[in-house]
mmCIF file of C-alpha atoms and ligand atoms in Angstrom:
data_model
loop_
_atom_site.group_PDB
_atom_site.id
_atom_site.type_symbol
_atom_site.label_atom_id
_atom_site.label_comp_id
_atom_site.label_asym_id
_atom_site.label_seq_id
_atom_site.Cartn_x
_atom_site.Cartn_y
_atom_site.Cartn_z
ATOM 1 C CA UNK A 293 128.060 101.507 118.496
ATOM 2 C CA UNK A 294 126.127 104.767 118.908
ATOM 3 C CA UNK A 295 126.717 105.603 115.263
ATOM 4 C CA UNK A 296 125.258 102.245 114.230
ATOM 5 C CA UNK A 297 122.270 102.710 116.539
ATOM 6 C CA UNK A 298 121.587 106.088 114.924
ATOM 7 C CA UNK A 299 121.979 104.545 111.468
ATOM 8 C CA UNK A 300 119.622 101.686 112.402
ATOM 9 C CA UNK A 301 117.032 104.149 113.738
ATOM 10 C CA UNK A 302 117.346 106.162 110.519
ATOM 11 C CA UNK A 303 116.867 103.002 108.487
ATOM 12 C CA UNK A 304 113.662 102.215 110.366
ATOM 13 C CA UNK A 305 112.344 105.772 109.979
ATOM 14 C CA UNK A 306 113.038 105.677 106.225
ATOM 15 C CA UNK A 307 111.335 102.278 105.961
ATOM 16 C CA UNK A 308 108.255 103.511 107.822
ATOM 17 C CA UNK A 309 108.120 106.570 105.565
ATOM 18 C CA UNK A 310 108.302 104.345 102.486
ATOM 19 C CA UNK A 311 105.553 102.100 103.874
ATOM 20 C CA UNK A 312 103.348 105.150 104.439
ATOM 21 C CA UNK A 313 104.091 106.319 100.904
ATOM 22 C CA UNK A 314 103.137 102.887 99.537
ATOM 23 C CA UNK A 315 99.707 103.327 101.094
ATOM 24 C CA UNK A 316 99.150 107.052 100.550
ATOM 25 C CA UNK A 317 100.824 107.456 97.155
ATOM 26 C CA UNK A 318 101.294 103.919 95.801
ATOM 27 C CA UNK A 319 102.919 104.812 92.480
ATOM 28 C CA UNK A 320 105.588 106.918 94.179
ATOM 29 C CA UNK A 321 106.115 104.320 96.913
ATOM 30 C CA UNK A 322 106.560 101.574 94.343
ATOM 31 C CA UNK A 323 109.042 103.700 92.397
ATOM 32 C CA UNK A 324 111.068 104.393 95.564
ATOM 33 C CA UNK A 325 110.998 100.719 96.560
ATOM 34 C CA UNK A 326 111.637 98.885 93.314
ATOM 35 C CA UNK A 327 113.627 101.478 91.328
ATOM 36 C CA UNK A 328 115.610 103.284 94.061
ATOM 37 C CA UNK A 329 116.078 101.124 97.160
ATOM 38 C CA UNK A 330 115.989 97.494 96.035
ATOM 39 C CA UNK A 331 118.598 97.997 93.238
ATOM 40 C CA UNK A 332 121.061 99.117 95.916
ATOM 41 C CA UNK A 333 120.830 95.790 97.736
ATOM 42 C CA UNK A 334 122.720 93.429 95.366
ATOM 43 C CA UNK A 335 125.696 95.760 94.946
ATOM 44 C CA UNK A 336 125.811 96.411 98.682
ATOM 45 C CA UNK A 337 125.813 92.645 99.289
ATOM 46 C CA UNK A 338 128.709 92.212 96.873
ATOM 47 C CA UNK A 339 130.773 94.999 98.439
ATOM 48 C CA UNK A 340 129.754 95.341 102.070
ATOM 49 C CA UNK A 341 127.131 92.785 103.122
ATOM 50 C CA UNK A 342 127.670 93.538 106.812
ATOM 51 C CA UNK A 343 126.378 97.075 106.326
ATOM 52 C CA UNK A 344 123.105 95.758 104.942
ATOM 53 C CA UNK A 345 122.925 93.091 107.658
ATOM 54 C CA UNK A 346 123.320 95.792 110.308
ATOM 55 C CA UNK A 347 120.885 98.255 108.771
ATOM 56 C CA UNK A 348 118.092 96.118 107.298
ATOM 57 C CA UNK A 349 115.006 97.678 108.917
ATOM 58 C CA UNK A 350 113.241 94.324 109.216
ATOM 59 C CA UNK A 351 116.227 92.974 111.157
ATOM 60 C CA UNK A 352 116.338 96.068 113.365
ATOM 61 C CA UNK A 353 112.624 95.861 114.181
ATOM 62 C CA UNK A 354 112.618 92.109 114.718
ATOM 63 C CA UNK A 355 115.428 92.486 117.272
ATOM 64 C CA UNK A 356 113.495 94.998 119.407
ATOM 65 C CA UNK A 357 112.391 92.240 121.845
ATOM 66 C CA UNK A 358 116.074 91.489 122.489
ATOM 67 C CA UNK A 359 116.937 95.175 122.889
ATOM 68 C CA UNK A 360 114.152 95.601 125.467
ATOM 69 C CA UNK A 361 114.919 92.372 127.314
ATOM 70 C CA UNK A 362 111.967 90.293 126.092
ATOM 71 C CA UNK A 363 113.834 88.032 123.686
ATOM 72 C CA UNK A 364 113.242 84.291 123.765
ATOM 73 C CA UNK A 365 115.731 81.838 125.169
ATOM 74 C CA UNK A 366 115.439 78.746 122.988
ATOM 75 C CA UNK A 367 116.575 77.910 119.487
ATOM 76 C CA UNK A 368 113.928 76.707 117.027
ATOM 77 C CA UNK A 369 114.259 73.176 115.714
ATOM 78 C CA UNK A 370 114.352 74.449 112.138
ATOM 79 C CA UNK A 371 117.402 76.670 112.726
ATOM 80 C CA UNK A 372 119.944 74.060 111.696
ATOM 81 C CA UNK A 373 122.119 73.772 108.631
ATOM 82 C CA UNK A 374 119.974 71.160 106.937
ATOM 83 C CA UNK A 375 116.497 72.648 107.352
ATOM 84 C CA UNK A 376 116.930 76.428 107.608
ATOM 85 C CA UNK A 377 118.649 76.920 104.198
ATOM 86 C CA UNK A 378 115.931 74.815 102.587
ATOM 87 C CA UNK A 379 113.101 76.847 104.137
ATOM 88 C CA UNK A 380 114.822 80.133 103.288
ATOM 89 C CA UNK A 381 115.374 79.131 99.635
ATOM 90 C CA UNK A 382 111.812 77.844 99.228
ATOM 91 C CA UNK A 383 110.446 81.085 100.697
ATOM 92 C CA UNK A 384 112.609 83.083 98.293
ATOM 93 C CA UNK A 385 111.416 81.091 95.270
ATOM 94 C CA UNK A 386 107.792 81.560 96.351
ATOM 95 C CA UNK A 387 107.974 85.226 97.331
ATOM 96 C CA UNK A 388 110.001 86.762 94.480
ATOM 97 C CA UNK A 389 107.478 85.756 91.761
ATOM 98 C CA UNK A 390 104.788 87.349 93.936
ATOM 99 C CA UNK A 391 106.289 90.633 92.733
ATOM 100 C CA UNK A 392 104.888 89.862 89.277
ATOM 101 C CA UNK A 393 101.598 88.663 90.725
ATOM 102 C CA UNK A 394 100.866 91.651 92.956
ATOM 103 C CA UNK A 395 103.784 93.285 94.791
ATOM 104 C CA UNK A 396 105.252 95.231 91.847
ATOM 105 C CA UNK A 397 102.011 97.085 91.207
ATOM 106 C CA UNK A 398 100.059 97.245 94.454
ATOM 107 C CA UNK A 399 101.532 99.598 97.062
ATOM 108 C CA UNK A 400 99.187 98.755 99.963
ATOM 109 C CA UNK A 401 99.676 95.018 99.336
ATOM 110 C CA UNK A 402 103.452 95.478 99.406
ATOM 111 C CA UNK A 403 103.205 97.485 102.641
ATOM 112 C CA UNK A 404 100.991 94.788 104.196
ATOM 113 C CA UNK A 405 103.450 92.097 103.093
ATOM 114 C CA UNK A 406 106.430 93.897 104.650
ATOM 115 C CA UNK A 407 104.544 94.517 107.900
ATOM 116 C CA UNK A 408 103.584 90.830 108.010
ATOM 117 C CA UNK A 409 107.236 89.845 107.684
ATOM 118 C CA UNK A 410 108.160 92.301 110.442
ATOM 119 C CA UNK A 411 105.418 90.803 112.625
ATOM 120 C CA UNK A 412 106.724 87.273 112.038
ATOM 121 C CA UNK A 413 110.238 88.416 112.925
ATOM 122 C CA UNK A 414 109.135 90.166 116.132
ATOM 123 C CA UNK A 415 106.916 87.289 117.307
ATOM 124 C CA UNK A 416 109.661 84.798 116.502
ATOM 125 C CA UNK A 417 112.210 86.811 118.468
ATOM 126 C CA UNK A 418 109.858 86.949 121.463
ATOM 127 C CA UNK A 419 110.036 83.156 121.515
ATOM 128 C CA UNK A 420 113.482 82.322 120.181
ATOM 129 C CA UNK A 421 117.016 83.505 120.906
ATOM 130 C CA UNK A 422 118.494 86.520 119.145
ATOM 131 C CA UNK A 423 118.236 86.108 115.367
ATOM 132 C CA UNK A 424 117.510 82.384 115.267
ATOM 133 C CA UNK A 425 113.811 82.766 114.426
ATOM 134 C CA UNK A 426 114.279 84.752 111.236
ATOM 135 C CA UNK A 427 117.297 86.864 110.264
ATOM 136 C CA UNK A 428 119.971 84.213 110.751
ATOM 137 C CA UNK A 429 117.929 81.154 109.852
ATOM 138 C CA UNK A 430 114.984 81.322 107.444
ATOM 139 C CA UNK A 431 114.923 84.901 106.137
ATOM 140 C CA UNK A 432 114.571 84.418 102.365
ATOM 141 C CA UNK A 433 117.190 87.081 101.680
ATOM 142 C CA UNK A 434 119.805 85.213 103.724
ATOM 143 C CA UNK A 435 120.713 82.706 100.949
ATOM 144 C CA UNK A 436 121.370 85.659 98.634
ATOM 145 C CA UNK A 437 123.404 87.445 101.298
ATOM 146 C CA UNK A 438 125.508 84.309 101.737
ATOM 147 C CA UNK A 439 125.910 83.825 98.004
ATOM 148 C CA UNK A 440 126.807 87.423 97.112
ATOM 149 C CA UNK A 441 128.695 88.241 100.289
ATOM 150 C CA UNK A 442 131.458 85.670 100.011
ATOM 151 C CA UNK A 443 134.313 88.135 99.567
ATOM 152 C CA UNK A 444 133.341 91.581 100.828
ATOM 153 C CA UNK A 445 135.447 94.627 100.076
ATOM 154 C CA UNK A 446 134.409 96.157 103.375
ATOM 155 C CA UNK A 447 133.779 94.141 106.508
ATOM 156 C CA UNK A 448 132.099 95.782 109.464
ATOM 157 C CA UNK A 449 131.452 94.438 112.963
ATOM 158 C CA UNK A 450 128.086 92.854 113.578
ATOM 159 C CA UNK A 451 125.906 95.416 115.346
ATOM 160 C CA UNK A 452 122.809 93.533 116.433
ATOM 161 C CA UNK A 453 123.985 91.088 119.071
ATOM 162 C CA UNK A 454 125.763 92.824 121.946
ATOM 163 C CA UNK A 455 126.651 89.360 123.207
ATOM 164 C CA UNK A 456 126.692 86.263 121.025
ATOM 165 C CA UNK A 457 124.525 83.478 122.438
ATOM 166 C CA UNK A 458 125.424 81.079 119.617
ATOM 167 C CA UNK A 459 121.767 81.134 118.587
ATOM 168 C CA UNK A 460 122.624 79.528 115.228
ATOM 169 C CA UNK A 461 125.555 77.594 113.860
ATOM 170 C CA UNK A 462 127.646 79.145 111.114
ATOM 171 C CA UNK A 463 126.281 82.627 111.755
ATOM 172 C CA UNK A 464 126.741 84.743 108.651
ATOM 173 C CA UNK A 465 127.314 87.820 110.808
ATOM 174 C CA UNK A 466 130.303 86.212 112.492
ATOM 175 C CA UNK A 467 131.805 84.254 109.590
ATOM 176 C CA UNK A 468 130.597 85.512 106.193
ATOM 177 C CA UNK A 469 133.077 83.346 104.318
ATOM 178 C CA UNK A 470 132.409 80.010 105.986
ATOM 179 C CA UNK A 471 128.702 80.404 106.614
ATOM 180 C CA UNK A 472 127.951 79.174 103.096
ATOM 181 C CA UNK A 473 128.167 75.555 104.111
ATOM 182 C CA UNK A 474 128.785 74.089 100.674
ATOM 183 C CA UNK A 475 132.180 75.821 100.810
ATOM 184 C CA UNK A 476 133.006 74.776 104.347
ATOM 185 C CA UNK A 477 131.262 71.559 105.359
ATOM 186 C CA UNK A 478 132.789 69.610 102.517
ATOM 187 C CA UNK A 479 136.270 70.719 103.397
ATOM 188 C CA UNK A 480 136.779 67.633 105.499
ATOM 189 C CA UNK A 481 135.761 65.214 102.775
ATOM 190 C CA UNK A 482 138.293 64.341 100.104
ATOM 191 C CA UNK A 483 137.654 66.210 96.850
ATOM 192 C CA UNK A 484 133.927 66.967 97.165
ATOM 193 C CA UNK A 485 132.492 67.311 93.684
ATOM 194 C CA UNK A 486 130.273 70.135 92.505
ATOM 195 C CA UNK A 487 127.690 67.565 91.419
ATOM 196 C CA UNK A 488 127.671 66.050 94.871
ATOM 197 C CA UNK A 489 126.825 69.452 96.285
ATOM 198 C CA UNK A 490 123.428 69.278 94.612
ATOM 199 C CA UNK A 491 122.443 66.961 97.431
ATOM 200 C CA UNK A 492 122.445 69.959 99.783
ATOM 201 C CA UNK A 493 119.730 72.664 99.840
ATOM 202 C CA UNK A 494 122.329 75.409 99.467
ATOM 203 C CA UNK A 495 123.970 73.598 96.553
ATOM 204 C CA UNK A 496 120.632 73.426 94.732
ATOM 205 C CA UNK A 497 119.966 77.085 95.523
ATOM 206 C CA UNK A 498 123.359 78.152 94.183
ATOM 207 C CA UNK A 499 122.794 76.159 90.995
ATOM 208 C CA UNK A 500 119.224 77.330 90.420
ATOM 209 C CA UNK A 501 119.461 80.992 91.387
ATOM 210 C CA UNK A 502 120.955 82.595 88.230
ATOM 211 C CA UNK A 503 118.349 80.923 86.010
ATOM 212 C CA UNK A 504 115.624 81.857 88.435
ATOM 213 C CA UNK A 505 116.689 85.527 88.286
ATOM 214 C CA UNK A 506 116.921 85.539 84.499
ATOM 215 C CA UNK A 507 113.573 83.791 84.049
ATOM 216 C CA UNK A 508 111.869 86.216 86.429
ATOM 217 C CA UNK A 509 112.665 89.063 84.056
ATOM 218 C CA UNK A 510 111.653 87.099 80.950
ATOM 219 C CA UNK A 511 108.145 86.227 82.123
ATOM 220 C CA UNK A 512 105.784 87.710 79.490
ATOM 221 C CA UNK A 513 103.556 90.548 80.681
ATOM 222 C CA UNK A 514 100.038 89.554 81.751
ATOM 223 C CA UNK A 515 101.052 85.959 82.433
ATOM 224 C CA UNK A 516 98.853 83.940 84.749
ATOM 225 C CA UNK A 517 100.089 83.052 88.220
ATOM 226 C CA UNK A 518 100.632 79.477 87.063
ATOM 227 C CA UNK A 519 102.641 80.632 84.033
ATOM 228 C CA UNK A 520 104.794 82.941 86.188
ATOM 229 C CA UNK A 521 105.786 80.111 88.502
ATOM 230 C CA UNK A 522 106.260 77.747 85.544
ATOM 231 C CA UNK A 523 108.667 80.255 83.925
ATOM 232 C CA UNK A 524 110.828 80.729 87.004
ATOM 233 C CA UNK A 525 110.797 76.990 87.722
ATOM 234 C CA UNK A 526 111.949 76.310 84.160
ATOM 235 C CA UNK A 527 114.690 78.945 84.501
ATOM 236 C CA UNK A 528 115.846 77.388 87.764
ATOM 237 C CA UNK A 529 115.847 73.922 86.180
ATOM 238 C CA UNK A 530 117.894 75.045 83.145
ATOM 239 C CA UNK A 531 120.330 76.808 85.444
ATOM 240 C CA UNK A 532 120.709 73.708 87.609
ATOM 241 C CA UNK A 533 121.365 71.580 84.528
ATOM 242 C CA UNK A 534 124.026 74.027 83.293
ATOM 243 C CA UNK A 535 125.610 74.179 86.735
ATOM 244 C CA UNK A 536 125.709 70.399 86.819
ATOM 245 C CA UNK A 537 127.384 70.271 83.399
ATOM 246 C CA UNK A 538 129.935 72.916 84.426
ATOM 247 C CA UNK A 539 130.462 71.015 87.638
ATOM 248 C CA UNK A 540 132.193 68.312 85.671
ATOM 249 C CA UNK A 541 135.089 70.654 85.050
ATOM 250 C CA UNK A 542 135.010 73.399 87.673
ATOM 251 C CA UNK A 543 135.458 73.362 91.424
ATOM 252 C CA UNK A 544 132.724 74.170 93.885
ATOM 253 C CA UNK A 545 134.145 77.574 94.901
ATOM 254 C CA UNK A 546 134.468 78.706 91.271
ATOM 255 C CA UNK A 547 130.937 77.541 90.538
ATOM 256 C CA UNK A 548 129.585 79.339 93.573
ATOM 257 C CA UNK A 549 131.343 82.561 92.610
ATOM 258 C CA UNK A 550 130.121 82.163 89.038
ATOM 259 C CA UNK A 551 126.569 81.704 90.265
ATOM 260 C CA UNK A 552 126.762 84.859 92.370
ATOM 261 C CA UNK A 553 128.270 86.931 89.560
ATOM 262 C CA UNK A 554 125.759 85.682 86.975
ATOM 263 C CA UNK A 555 122.742 86.224 89.229
ATOM 264 C CA UNK A 556 123.737 89.748 90.247
ATOM 265 C CA UNK A 557 124.769 90.598 86.674
ATOM 266 C CA UNK A 558 121.484 89.331 85.247
ATOM 267 C CA UNK A 559 119.547 91.317 87.834
ATOM 268 C CA UNK A 560 121.218 94.564 86.764
ATOM 269 C CA UNK A 561 121.155 93.688 83.052
ATOM 270 C CA UNK A 562 117.381 93.379 83.130
ATOM 271 C CA UNK A 563 116.696 96.067 85.750
ATOM 272 C CA UNK A 564 118.593 98.992 84.204
ATOM 273 C CA UNK A 565 116.077 99.660 81.366
ATOM 274 C CA UNK A 566 113.154 99.634 83.757
ATOM 275 C CA UNK A 567 114.944 101.860 86.290
ATOM 276 C CA UNK A 568 115.830 104.315 83.505
ATOM 277 C CA UNK A 569 112.219 104.378 82.303
ATOM 278 C CA UNK A 570 110.906 104.912 85.834
ATOM 279 C CA UNK A 571 113.467 107.672 86.506
ATOM 280 C CA UNK A 572 112.262 109.412 83.335
ATOM 281 C CA UNK A 573 108.650 109.081 84.437
ATOM 282 C CA UNK A 574 108.998 110.118 88.081
ATOM 283 C CA UNK A 575 112.057 112.371 88.126
ATOM 284 C CA UNK A 576 111.755 113.841 84.642
ATOM 285 C CA UNK A 577 115.247 112.666 83.717
ATOM 286 C CA UNK A 578 115.917 112.551 79.973
ATOM 287 C CA UNK A 579 115.356 109.197 78.330
ATOM 288 C CA UNK A 580 118.541 107.191 78.358
ATOM 289 C CA UNK A 581 119.964 106.800 74.791
ATOM 290 C CA UNK A 582 119.973 103.094 73.818
ATOM 291 C CA UNK A 583 123.771 102.929 73.479
ATOM 292 C CA UNK A 584 124.348 104.511 76.883
ATOM 293 C CA UNK A 585 121.800 102.174 78.439
ATOM 294 C CA UNK A 586 123.497 99.182 76.837
ATOM 295 C CA UNK A 587 126.842 100.415 78.162
ATOM 296 C CA UNK A 588 125.463 100.717 81.700
ATOM 297 C CA UNK A 589 123.965 97.237 81.460
ATOM 298 C CA UNK A 590 127.265 95.796 80.237
ATOM 299 C CA UNK A 591 129.179 97.638 82.970
ATOM 300 C CA UNK A 592 127.008 96.175 85.730
ATOM 301 C CA UNK A 593 127.167 92.691 84.229
ATOM 302 C CA UNK A 594 130.958 92.871 83.874
ATOM 303 C CA UNK A 595 131.373 94.297 87.339
ATOM 304 C CA UNK A 596 129.246 91.586 88.985
ATOM 305 C CA UNK A 597 130.980 88.745 87.195
ATOM 306 C CA UNK A 598 134.441 90.279 87.465
ATOM 307 C CA UNK A 599 133.978 91.073 91.129
ATOM 308 C CA UNK A 600 133.051 87.558 92.101
ATOM 309 C CA UNK A 601 135.646 85.868 89.933
ATOM 310 C CA UNK A 602 138.574 88.162 90.771
ATOM 311 C CA UNK A 603 137.941 89.485 94.220
ATOM 312 C CA UNK A 604 137.064 86.128 95.713
ATOM 313 C CA UNK A 605 139.837 84.259 93.964
ATOM 314 C CA UNK A 606 141.337 83.627 97.388
ATOM 315 C CA UNK A 607 138.562 81.130 98.055
ATOM 316 C CA UNK A 608 139.990 77.709 97.534
ATOM 317 C CA UNK A 609 138.432 75.338 95.055
HETATM 318 S S1 SF4 B 24 126.145 86.808 116.499
HETATM 319 FE FE1 SF4 B 24 125.651 85.031 117.810
HETATM 320 S S2 SF4 B 24 123.699 85.576 118.777
HETATM 321 FE FE2 SF4 B 24 123.975 86.956 117.037
HETATM 322 S S3 SF4 B 24 122.898 85.972 115.305
HETATM 323 FE FE3 SF4 B 24 125.051 85.292 115.224
HETATM 324 S S4 SF4 B 24 125.109 83.360 116.393
HETATM 325 FE FE4 SF4 B 24 123.170 84.408 116.930
#
């Protein structure tokens, strides 16, 4: 436990340093955030989501009221399996495009945004039990953690709650596999169809997410705010339509794995060129030859898809 506490403290110190850099040297802070730290998150969620869950600095800070004995004692009404996934997915679909609007280019705005989220988490934890106000209910990253973290290579013990108070049902930190309710709630019903799963918030999220990710990267530069949201909404709609068509022939577990692999693969496919360009600009690394860059893109795409489809084959359709 001490090792995790030290790692959590280190995570917070690094995060505070990055926030300071975003304000004092915005270009460098943005490079560290978007080209160094954030690209580590999807692969860590595929391989060892518990490590990220334990070390996320926002989670660590928002649990300080619990650590110091000031945590709340009730569970919010929204922290149930119908409402919380819906709120979390809506927040994700609103916040991610904000990167193109302001957060990709404005260091102080990004720092203010992160501090606001931390503030919401801390205030929520003062009122509500353990992680029920944010991290285990409506955090917009939670749907992605559930989607990508279905079949971890490495599982680690949960290191936030010294004693579980059952603050939420289907806690991801306790049951990564079954916390994605479209793969567990329907188990009791005879042959739940993939199409039927679109009636659940998580089912819609799983269907829409790969297209949302792809469309985010295809938004033309200098688009208006309206156009940005129209692009990602169109991507999500196309993805949902494709998922529905595939759902006629594939099972829900296969579709969910496919969604995770496609979304993570698309993220790396589109991110690699920009990371390479930023590394050249800030670190002076040589420009990546086009063929090598294409190879790296293909490797990440293949890994993401292959990982989800092979590693998690044990999930039953
Ligand atoms: S381990 Fe228990 S107390 Fe902690 S977030 Fe999960 S359900 Fe809540």
